[in-house]
Amino acid sequence: MLMLTVLSCLCSSLLLLLLSVSGGKLPEAEVEIEVLHKPFLCRRKSKYGDILLVHHDGYFENGTMFHSSRNEGDKQAMWFTLGIKEAIKGWDKGLQDMCAGEKRKLIVPPALAYGKEGKGKIPPESTLTFIIEVLEIRNGPRSHESFQEMDLNDDWKLSKHEVKEYLKKEFERHGYPPNDTLHENMVADIFAKEDKNKDGVISSREFTYRHDEL
Ligand SMILES: *[C@@H]1O[C@H](CO)[C@@H](O)[C@H](O)[C@H]1NC(C)=O
Ligand SMILES: *[C@@H]1O[C@H](CO)[C@@H](O)[C@H](O)[C@H]1NC(C)=O
Ligand SMILES: [Ca+2]
Ligand SMILES: [Ca+2]
C-alpha cells in the first residue's frame, strides 16, 4: 500500500501537476480551518511534498456524511501527498503545518473542492466539510531529503542507476522482493516523464515540485 503510493507518486505527480495547471484560474477562495486536536509533542510539521497518512470523514453542508475512511472501503487510513492536488486543492491548502496526531476540521468552498461540475455523489457547487486526522508524516518522494538520499554520488543529478537503486531499496524496505524487470520498467517510465530535457539524468530542478499556482 505505502510502496504503491510512494512509487506511483513518483511516476504520476508530474502528470497531475500538468493536468491541474492546464485548467483556468479559479476565483480566490479560502479554506476555513479549525484545529480540533493538537498533540502536545510535535516533532515536525507538514509541508509541501510530504506524504501524510490520514483518516478523513467528509460531510455535505446539510450534515450528511458522504465518505468515511474509518467506516468505508478497506477502512484504512490513506497516504496522501501534500501540495500536488492528489486530492482536492482544499486539502493542499488546509493540511499544511500539521503535526502527526493533529485533527482538523476543514470547510472547503466548491472552488477548492469539486467546483461547478461536482464528482460522483458530490453535486455541483458543493461546500464540503472534512474532519481529517493526520496519523503520520513522512518525507515525500519529491522532498529535498529524498533527492539527497537518491543522489548517491552527490552531483545533484539522478542517473538511471541511482533511481533504480532507490526503487530496489524502497521495495526491500516495505518487504517486497526486488524485481529487476519491474524496476527497469519503472525507471524508463520515470525518465520518460521527468527527464524534461532528455539529457539522461533528472536534475534537482526537474525533480522538485513547483507550487506556483497554490
Ligand atoms: C444532503 O445533501 C446531499 C447533497 O446535496 C444530498 O444528496 C442528501 O440527500 C441530503 N440529505 C438530506 C438529509 O437532506
Ligand atoms: C517482475 O515484474 C514483472 C513485470 O512487472 C512481472 O511480469 C513478473 O511477474 C515479476 N516477477 C516476479 C518474480 O515477481
Ligand atoms: Ca547523482
Ligand atoms: Ca534532465
PDB file of C-alpha atoms and ligand atoms in Angstrom:
ATOM      1  CA  MET A   1       0.000   0.000   0.000  1.00  0.00           C
ATOM      2  CA  LEU A   2       2.643   2.502   1.039  1.00  0.00           C
ATOM      3  CA  MET A   3       5.023   1.203  -1.564  1.00  0.00           C
ATOM      4  CA  LEU A   4       2.479   1.684  -4.290  1.00  0.00           C
ATOM      5  CA  THR A   5       1.730   5.165  -3.080  1.00  0.00           C
ATOM      6  CA  VAL A   6       5.348   6.178  -2.895  1.00  0.00           C
ATOM      7  CA  LEU A   7       6.208   4.781  -6.280  1.00  0.00           C
ATOM      8  CA  SER A   8       3.131   5.918  -8.073  1.00  0.00           C
ATOM      9  CA  CYS A   9       3.640   9.381  -6.629  1.00  0.00           C
ATOM     10  CA  LEU A  10       7.000   9.496  -8.236  1.00  0.00           C
ATOM     11  CA  CYS A  11       5.537   8.476 -11.583  1.00  0.00           C
ATOM     12  CA  SER A  12       2.280  10.348 -11.566  1.00  0.00           C
ATOM     13  CA  SER A  13       2.804  13.538  -9.629  1.00  0.00           C
ATOM     14  CA  LEU A  14       4.143  15.417 -12.597  1.00  0.00           C
ATOM     15  CA  LEU A  15       1.229  14.305 -14.712  1.00  0.00           C
ATOM     16  CA  LEU A  16      -1.174  15.526 -12.058  1.00  0.00           C
ATOM     17  CA  LEU A  17       0.651  18.796 -11.898  1.00  0.00           C
ATOM     18  CA  LEU A  18       0.415  19.237 -15.661  1.00  0.00           C
ATOM     19  CA  LEU A  19      -3.259  18.325 -15.726  1.00  0.00           C
ATOM     20  CA  SER A  20      -4.083  20.736 -12.977  1.00  0.00           C
ATOM     21  CA  VAL A  21      -2.111  23.618 -14.420  1.00  0.00           C
ATOM     22  CA  SER A  22      -3.996  23.393 -17.702  1.00  0.00           C
ATOM     23  CA  GLY A  23      -7.311  24.359 -16.057  1.00  0.00           C
ATOM     24  CA  GLY A  24      -8.391  28.002 -15.832  1.00  0.00           C
ATOM     25  CA  LYS A  25      -7.690  30.087 -12.756  1.00  0.00           C
ATOM     26  CA  LEU A  26     -10.446  29.804 -10.189  1.00  0.00           C
ATOM     27  CA  PRO A  27     -11.501  32.790  -8.123  1.00  0.00           C
ATOM     28  CA  GLU A  28      -9.589  33.237  -4.888  1.00  0.00           C
ATOM     29  CA  ALA A  29     -11.175  31.093  -2.228  1.00  0.00           C
ATOM     30  CA  GLU A  30     -10.149  30.129   1.263  1.00  0.00           C
ATOM     31  CA  VAL A  31     -10.419  27.027   3.352  1.00  0.00           C
ATOM     32  CA  GLU A  32     -11.778  27.536   6.828  1.00  0.00           C
ATOM     33  CA  ILE A  33      -9.575  25.658   9.265  1.00  0.00           C
ATOM     34  CA  GLU A  34     -10.475  24.676  12.785  1.00  0.00           C
ATOM     35  CA  VAL A  35      -7.983  22.740  14.883  1.00  0.00           C
ATOM     36  CA  LEU A  36      -9.901  20.096  16.836  1.00  0.00           C
ATOM     37  CA  HIS A  37      -6.957  18.448  18.489  1.00  0.00           C
ATOM     38  CA  LYS A  38      -3.290  19.293  18.639  1.00  0.00           C
ATOM     39  CA  PRO A  39      -0.852  16.849  20.212  1.00  0.00           C
ATOM     40  CA  PHE A  40       1.380  18.063  22.988  1.00  0.00           C
ATOM     41  CA  LEU A  41       4.517  16.991  21.181  1.00  0.00           C
ATOM     42  CA  CYS A  42       5.168  17.951  17.581  1.00  0.00           C
ATOM     43  CA  ARG A  43       8.367  16.646  16.071  1.00  0.00           C
ATOM     44  CA  ARG A  44       7.788  18.160  12.639  1.00  0.00           C
ATOM     45  CA  LYS A  45       5.075  19.951  10.730  1.00  0.00           C
ATOM     46  CA  SER A  46       3.663  19.021   7.369  1.00  0.00           C
ATOM     47  CA  LYS A  47       4.880  20.906   4.322  1.00  0.00           C
ATOM     48  CA  TYR A  48       4.506  20.638   0.553  1.00  0.00           C
ATOM     49  CA  GLY A  49       5.864  17.389  -0.802  1.00  0.00           C
ATOM     50  CA  ASP A  50       5.366  15.436   2.430  1.00  0.00           C
ATOM     51  CA  ILE A  51       3.235  12.346   2.443  1.00  0.00           C
ATOM     52  CA  LEU A  52       0.623  12.202   5.164  1.00  0.00           C
ATOM     53  CA  LEU A  53      -1.238   9.193   6.474  1.00  0.00           C
ATOM     54  CA  VAL A  54      -4.771  10.455   7.026  1.00  0.00           C
ATOM     55  CA  HIS A  55      -8.156   9.366   8.191  1.00  0.00           C
ATOM     56  CA  HIS A  56     -10.921  11.527   6.807  1.00  0.00           C
ATOM     57  CA  ASP A  57     -14.661  11.942   7.076  1.00  0.00           C
ATOM     58  CA  GLY A  58     -16.477  14.085   4.534  1.00  0.00           C
ATOM     59  CA  TYR A  59     -19.819  15.845   5.033  1.00  0.00           C
ATOM     60  CA  PHE A  60     -22.213  17.791   2.850  1.00  0.00           C
ATOM     61  CA  GLU A  61     -23.443  21.184   4.010  1.00  0.00           C
ATOM     62  CA  ASN A  62     -26.609  19.584   5.393  1.00  0.00           C
ATOM     63  CA  GLY A  63     -24.515  17.410   7.675  1.00  0.00           C
ATOM     64  CA  THR A  64     -24.909  14.139   5.768  1.00  0.00           C
ATOM     65  CA  MET A  65     -21.688  12.153   5.651  1.00  0.00           C
ATOM     66  CA  PHE A  66     -20.612  11.219   2.128  1.00  0.00           C
ATOM     67  CA  HIS A  67     -17.392   9.450   2.958  1.00  0.00           C
ATOM     68  CA  SER A  68     -15.585   7.982   5.916  1.00  0.00           C
ATOM     69  CA  SER A  69     -12.240   6.266   5.639  1.00  0.00           C
ATOM     70  CA  ARG A  70     -12.894   4.661   9.026  1.00  0.00           C
ATOM     71  CA  ASN A  71     -16.154   3.015   8.001  1.00  0.00           C
ATOM     72  CA  GLU A  72     -15.978   2.513   4.252  1.00  0.00           C
ATOM     73  CA  GLY A  73     -13.887   0.640   1.715  1.00  0.00           C
ATOM     74  CA  ASP A  74     -10.853  -1.029   3.236  1.00  0.00           C
ATOM     75  CA  LYS A  75     -11.327   1.073   6.401  1.00  0.00           C
ATOM     76  CA  GLN A  76      -7.730   2.143   6.265  1.00  0.00           C
ATOM     77  CA  ALA A  77      -6.059   5.470   6.587  1.00  0.00           C
ATOM     78  CA  MET A  78      -4.708   6.645   3.281  1.00  0.00           C
ATOM     79  CA  TRP A  79      -1.389   8.085   2.180  1.00  0.00           C
ATOM     80  CA  PHE A  80      -1.709  11.447   0.584  1.00  0.00           C
ATOM     81  CA  THR A  81       0.937  13.716  -0.945  1.00  0.00           C
ATOM     82  CA  LEU A  82       0.581  17.311   0.153  1.00  0.00           C
ATOM     83  CA  GLY A  83       0.724  20.049  -2.466  1.00  0.00           C
ATOM     84  CA  ILE A  84       0.200  18.236  -5.750  1.00  0.00           C
ATOM     85  CA  LYS A  85      -3.583  18.164  -5.921  1.00  0.00           C
ATOM     86  CA  GLU A  86      -3.654  14.462  -5.367  1.00  0.00           C
ATOM     87  CA  ALA A  87      -6.987  15.003  -3.625  1.00  0.00           C
ATOM     88  CA  ILE A  88      -8.600  18.460  -3.783  1.00  0.00           C
ATOM     89  CA  LYS A  89      -6.985  21.891  -3.567  1.00  0.00           C
ATOM     90  CA  GLY A  90      -8.717  22.442  -0.244  1.00  0.00           C
ATOM     91  CA  TRP A  91      -6.675  19.651   1.288  1.00  0.00           C
ATOM     92  CA  ASP A  92      -3.416  21.057  -0.067  1.00  0.00           C
ATOM     93  CA  LYS A  93      -4.218  24.401   1.495  1.00  0.00           C
ATOM     94  CA  GLY A  94      -5.808  23.127   4.672  1.00  0.00           C
ATOM     95  CA  LEU A  95      -3.365  20.422   5.731  1.00  0.00           C
ATOM     96  CA  GLN A  96      -0.190  22.471   5.963  1.00  0.00           C
ATOM     97  CA  ASP A  97       1.758  22.900   9.178  1.00  0.00           C
ATOM     98  CA  MET A  98       0.080  19.954  10.814  1.00  0.00           C
ATOM     99  CA  CYS A  99       1.609  17.698  13.429  1.00  0.00           C
ATOM    100  CA  ALA A 100       1.277  13.933  13.462  1.00  0.00           C
ATOM    101  CA  GLY A 101      -1.728  13.262  15.688  1.00  0.00           C
ATOM    102  CA  GLU A 102      -3.412  16.558  14.886  1.00  0.00           C
ATOM    103  CA  LYS A 103      -7.066  16.671  13.905  1.00  0.00           C
ATOM    104  CA  ARG A 104      -8.656  19.448  11.901  1.00  0.00           C
ATOM    105  CA  LYS A 105     -11.996  20.435  10.531  1.00  0.00           C
ATOM    106  CA  LEU A 106     -11.821  21.949   7.053  1.00  0.00           C
ATOM    107  CA  ILE A 107     -14.686  23.776   5.414  1.00  0.00           C
ATOM    108  CA  VAL A 108     -13.874  23.800   1.725  1.00  0.00           C
ATOM    109  CA  PRO A 109     -15.676  26.015  -0.786  1.00  0.00           C
ATOM    110  CA  PRO A 110     -16.575  24.456  -4.162  1.00  0.00           C
ATOM    111  CA  ALA A 111     -13.752  26.282  -5.944  1.00  0.00           C
ATOM    112  CA  LEU A 112     -11.248  24.343  -3.841  1.00  0.00           C
ATOM    113  CA  ALA A 113     -13.216  21.094  -3.999  1.00  0.00           C
ATOM    114  CA  TYR A 114     -15.190  19.726  -6.954  1.00  0.00           C
ATOM    115  CA  GLY A 115     -16.365  23.053  -8.386  1.00  0.00           C
ATOM    116  CA  LYS A 116     -19.123  23.585 -10.877  1.00  0.00           C
ATOM    117  CA  GLU A 117     -19.121  20.003 -12.123  1.00  0.00           C
ATOM    118  CA  GLY A 118     -19.183  18.069  -8.876  1.00  0.00           C
ATOM    119  CA  LYS A 119     -17.996  14.493  -8.919  1.00  0.00           C
ATOM    120  CA  GLY A 120     -19.777  11.195  -8.314  1.00  0.00           C
ATOM    121  CA  LYS A 121     -22.112  11.722  -5.392  1.00  0.00           C
ATOM    122  CA  ILE A 122     -20.837  15.276  -4.866  1.00  0.00           C
ATOM    123  CA  PRO A 123     -23.329  17.648  -6.519  1.00  0.00           C
ATOM    124  CA  PRO A 124     -22.111  20.767  -8.380  1.00  0.00           C
ATOM    125  CA  GLU A 125     -21.166  23.804  -6.272  1.00  0.00           C
ATOM    126  CA  SER A 126     -20.864  21.845  -3.032  1.00  0.00           C
ATOM    127  CA  THR A 127     -19.199  23.277   0.016  1.00  0.00           C
ATOM    128  CA  LEU A 128     -17.693  20.308   1.815  1.00  0.00           C
ATOM    129  CA  THR A 129     -16.650  19.758   5.387  1.00  0.00           C
ATOM    130  CA  PHE A 130     -13.885  17.339   6.271  1.00  0.00           C
ATOM    131  CA  ILE A 131     -12.714  16.042   9.593  1.00  0.00           C
ATOM    132  CA  ILE A 132      -9.145  14.989   8.989  1.00  0.00           C
ATOM    133  CA  GLU A 133      -6.736  13.313  11.335  1.00  0.00           C
ATOM    134  CA  VAL A 134      -3.075  13.083  10.390  1.00  0.00           C
ATOM    135  CA  LEU A 135      -1.581   9.908  11.797  1.00  0.00           C
ATOM    136  CA  GLU A 136       1.878  10.082  10.304  1.00  0.00           C
ATOM    137  CA  ILE A 137       4.080  12.422   8.271  1.00  0.00           C
ATOM    138  CA  ARG A 138       6.953  11.304   6.052  1.00  0.00           C
ATOM    139  CA  ASN A 139       9.291  12.828   3.549  1.00  0.00           C
ATOM    140  CA  GLY A 140       7.594  12.611   0.199  1.00  0.00           C
ATOM    141  CA  PRO A 141       9.323  11.173  -2.838  1.00  0.00           C
ATOM    142  CA  ARG A 142       9.720  14.762  -4.049  1.00  0.00           C
ATOM    143  CA  SER A 143      11.319  16.211  -0.997  1.00  0.00           C
ATOM    144  CA  HIS A 144      14.786  17.665  -0.871  1.00  0.00           C
ATOM    145  CA  GLU A 145      15.630  14.876   1.590  1.00  0.00           C
ATOM    146  CA  SER A 146      14.541  12.194  -0.855  1.00  0.00           C
ATOM    147  CA  PHE A 147      16.583  13.739  -3.631  1.00  0.00           C
ATOM    148  CA  GLN A 148      19.708  13.735  -1.496  1.00  0.00           C
ATOM    149  CA  GLU A 149      19.043  10.193  -0.453  1.00  0.00           C
ATOM    150  CA  MET A 150      18.727   9.106  -4.080  1.00  0.00           C
ATOM    151  CA  ASP A 151      21.714  11.099  -5.330  1.00  0.00           C
ATOM    152  CA  LEU A 152      24.392   8.604  -4.320  1.00  0.00           C
ATOM    153  CA  ASN A 153      27.386  10.474  -5.768  1.00  0.00           C
ATOM    154  CA  ASP A 154      26.206  13.947  -4.704  1.00  0.00           C
ATOM    155  CA  ASP A 155      26.383  15.505  -8.152  1.00  0.00           C
ATOM    156  CA  TRP A 156      22.849  16.958  -7.917  1.00  0.00           C
ATOM    157  CA  LYS A 157      21.662  14.734 -10.732  1.00  0.00           C
ATOM    158  CA  LEU A 158      19.876  11.407 -10.647  1.00  0.00           C
ATOM    159  CA  SER A 159      21.156   8.801 -13.060  1.00  0.00           C
ATOM    160  CA  LYS A 160      19.072   5.798 -14.105  1.00  0.00           C
ATOM    161  CA  HIS A 161      21.282   3.678 -11.916  1.00  0.00           C
ATOM    162  CA  GLU A 162      20.593   5.846  -8.861  1.00  0.00           C
ATOM    163  CA  VAL A 163      16.844   5.792  -9.412  1.00  0.00           C
ATOM    164  CA  LYS A 164      16.908   2.031  -9.824  1.00  0.00           C
ATOM    165  CA  GLU A 165      18.915   1.553  -6.649  1.00  0.00           C
ATOM    166  CA  TYR A 166      16.409   3.715  -4.825  1.00  0.00           C
ATOM    167  CA  LEU A 167      13.446   1.688  -6.103  1.00  0.00           C
ATOM    168  CA  LYS A 168      15.162  -1.510  -5.058  1.00  0.00           C
ATOM    169  CA  LYS A 169      15.765  -0.138  -1.582  1.00  0.00           C
ATOM    170  CA  GLU A 170      12.181   1.075  -1.268  1.00  0.00           C
ATOM    171  CA  PHE A 171      10.896  -2.350  -2.254  1.00  0.00           C
ATOM    172  CA  GLU A 172      13.059  -4.038   0.329  1.00  0.00           C
ATOM    173  CA  ARG A 173      12.153  -1.511   2.982  1.00  0.00           C
ATOM    174  CA  HIS A 174       8.494  -2.375   2.530  1.00  0.00           C
ATOM    175  CA  GLY A 175       9.084  -6.114   2.471  1.00  0.00           C
ATOM    176  CA  TYR A 176       8.811  -6.759  -1.266  1.00  0.00           C
ATOM    177  CA  PRO A 177      11.410  -8.750  -3.162  1.00  0.00           C
ATOM    178  CA  PRO A 178      13.320  -6.636  -5.696  1.00  0.00           C
ATOM    179  CA  ASN A 179      12.309  -7.320  -9.293  1.00  0.00           C
ATOM    180  CA  ASP A 180      14.801  -6.252 -11.918  1.00  0.00           C
ATOM    181  CA  THR A 181      12.360  -6.258 -14.847  1.00  0.00           C
ATOM    182  CA  LEU A 182       9.853  -4.246 -12.929  1.00  0.00           C
ATOM    183  CA  HIS A 183      12.483  -1.739 -11.753  1.00  0.00           C
ATOM    184  CA  GLU A 184      13.805  -1.293 -15.293  1.00  0.00           C
ATOM    185  CA  ASN A 185      10.276  -0.576 -16.497  1.00  0.00           C
ATOM    186  CA  MET A 186       9.626   1.866 -13.698  1.00  0.00           C
ATOM    187  CA  VAL A 187      12.891   3.689 -14.326  1.00  0.00           C
ATOM    188  CA  ALA A 188      12.051   4.013 -18.025  1.00  0.00           C
ATOM    189  CA  ASP A 189       8.620   5.321 -17.082  1.00  0.00           C
ATOM    190  CA  ILE A 190      10.006   7.823 -14.604  1.00  0.00           C
ATOM    191  CA  PHE A 191      12.617   9.141 -17.014  1.00  0.00           C
ATOM    192  CA  ALA A 192      10.092   9.470 -19.833  1.00  0.00           C
ATOM    193  CA  LYS A 193       8.096  11.843 -17.660  1.00  0.00           C
ATOM    194  CA  GLU A 194      10.665  13.570 -15.508  1.00  0.00           C
ATOM    195  CA  ASP A 195      13.738  13.990 -17.663  1.00  0.00           C
ATOM    196  CA  LYS A 196      12.328  17.005 -19.440  1.00  0.00           C
ATOM    197  CA  ASN A 197      15.398  17.967 -21.433  1.00  0.00           C
ATOM    198  CA  LYS A 198      16.225  14.338 -22.256  1.00  0.00           C
ATOM    199  CA  ASP A 199      19.829  14.540 -21.157  1.00  0.00           C
ATOM    200  CA  GLY A 200      19.628  11.167 -19.426  1.00  0.00           C
ATOM    201  CA  VAL A 201      19.615  12.489 -15.862  1.00  0.00           C
ATOM    202  CA  ILE A 202      16.998  14.033 -13.604  1.00  0.00           C
ATOM    203  CA  SER A 203      18.273  17.318 -12.247  1.00  0.00           C
ATOM    204  CA  SER A 204      17.199  18.570  -8.839  1.00  0.00           C
ATOM    205  CA  ARG A 205      15.214  21.212 -10.678  1.00  0.00           C
ATOM    206  CA  GLU A 206      13.400  18.619 -12.757  1.00  0.00           C
ATOM    207  CA  PHE A 207      12.745  16.585  -9.635  1.00  0.00           C
ATOM    208  CA  THR A 208      11.404  19.211  -7.282  1.00  0.00           C
ATOM    209  CA  TYR A 209       7.839  20.364  -7.186  1.00  0.00           C
ATOM    210  CA  ARG A 210       6.721  23.702  -8.408  1.00  0.00           C
ATOM    211  CA  HIS A 211       3.864  25.074  -6.332  1.00  0.00           C
ATOM    212  CA  ASP A 212       3.438  28.429  -8.020  1.00  0.00           C
ATOM    213  CA  GLU A 213      -0.262  28.078  -8.536  1.00  0.00           C
ATOM    214  CA  LEU A 214      -1.185  27.184  -4.987  1.00  0.00           C
TER     215      LEU A 214
HETATM  216  C1  LIG B   1     -27.809  16.320   1.928  1.00  0.00           C
HETATM  217  O1  LIG B   1     -27.170  16.820   0.732  1.00  0.00           O
HETATM  218  C2  LIG B   1     -26.800  15.833  -0.181  1.00  0.00           C
HETATM  219  C3  LIG B   1     -26.052  16.527  -1.322  1.00  0.00           C
HETATM  220  O2  LIG B   1     -26.729  17.630  -1.788  1.00  0.00           O
HETATM  221  C4  LIG B   1     -27.992  15.038  -0.658  1.00  0.00           C
HETATM  222  O3  LIG B   1     -27.575  14.041  -1.553  1.00  0.00           O
HETATM  223  C5  LIG B   1     -28.656  14.409   0.559  1.00  0.00           C
HETATM  224  O4  LIG B   1     -29.818  13.750   0.155  1.00  0.00           O
HETATM  225  C6  LIG B   1     -29.001  15.488   1.584  1.00  0.00           C
HETATM  226  N1  LIG B   1     -29.524  14.848   2.784  1.00  0.00           N
HETATM  227  C7  LIG B   1     -30.569  15.296   3.448  1.00  0.00           C
HETATM  228  C8  LIG B   1     -30.961  14.531   4.658  1.00  0.00           C
HETATM  229  O5  LIG B   1     -31.177  16.289   3.080  1.00  0.00           O
HETATM  230  C1  LIG B   2       8.616  -8.960 -12.045  1.00  0.00           C
HETATM  231  O1  LIG B   2       7.947  -7.924 -12.726  1.00  0.00           O
HETATM  232  C2  LIG B   2       7.456  -8.281 -13.991  1.00  0.00           C
HETATM  233  C3  LIG B   2       6.961  -7.037 -14.682  1.00  0.00           C
HETATM  234  O2  LIG B   2       6.049  -6.336 -13.917  1.00  0.00           O
HETATM  235  C4  LIG B   2       6.376  -9.338 -13.801  1.00  0.00           C
HETATM  236  O3  LIG B   2       5.837  -9.723 -15.048  1.00  0.00           O
HETATM  237  C5  LIG B   2       6.984 -10.538 -13.087  1.00  0.00           C
HETATM  238  O4  LIG B   2       5.986 -11.468 -12.784  1.00  0.00           O
HETATM  239  C6  LIG B   2       7.686 -10.116 -11.797  1.00  0.00           C
HETATM  240  N1  LIG B   2       8.431 -11.240 -11.252  1.00  0.00           N
HETATM  241  C7  LIG B   2       8.308 -11.643 -10.005  1.00  0.00           C
HETATM  242  C8  LIG B   2       9.182 -12.748  -9.569  1.00  0.00           C
HETATM  243  O5  LIG B   2       7.514 -11.118  -9.215  1.00  0.00           O
HETATM  244 CA    CA B   3      23.897  11.519  -8.934  1.00  0.00          CA
HETATM  245 CA    CA B   4      17.383  16.092 -17.399  1.00  0.00          CA
END
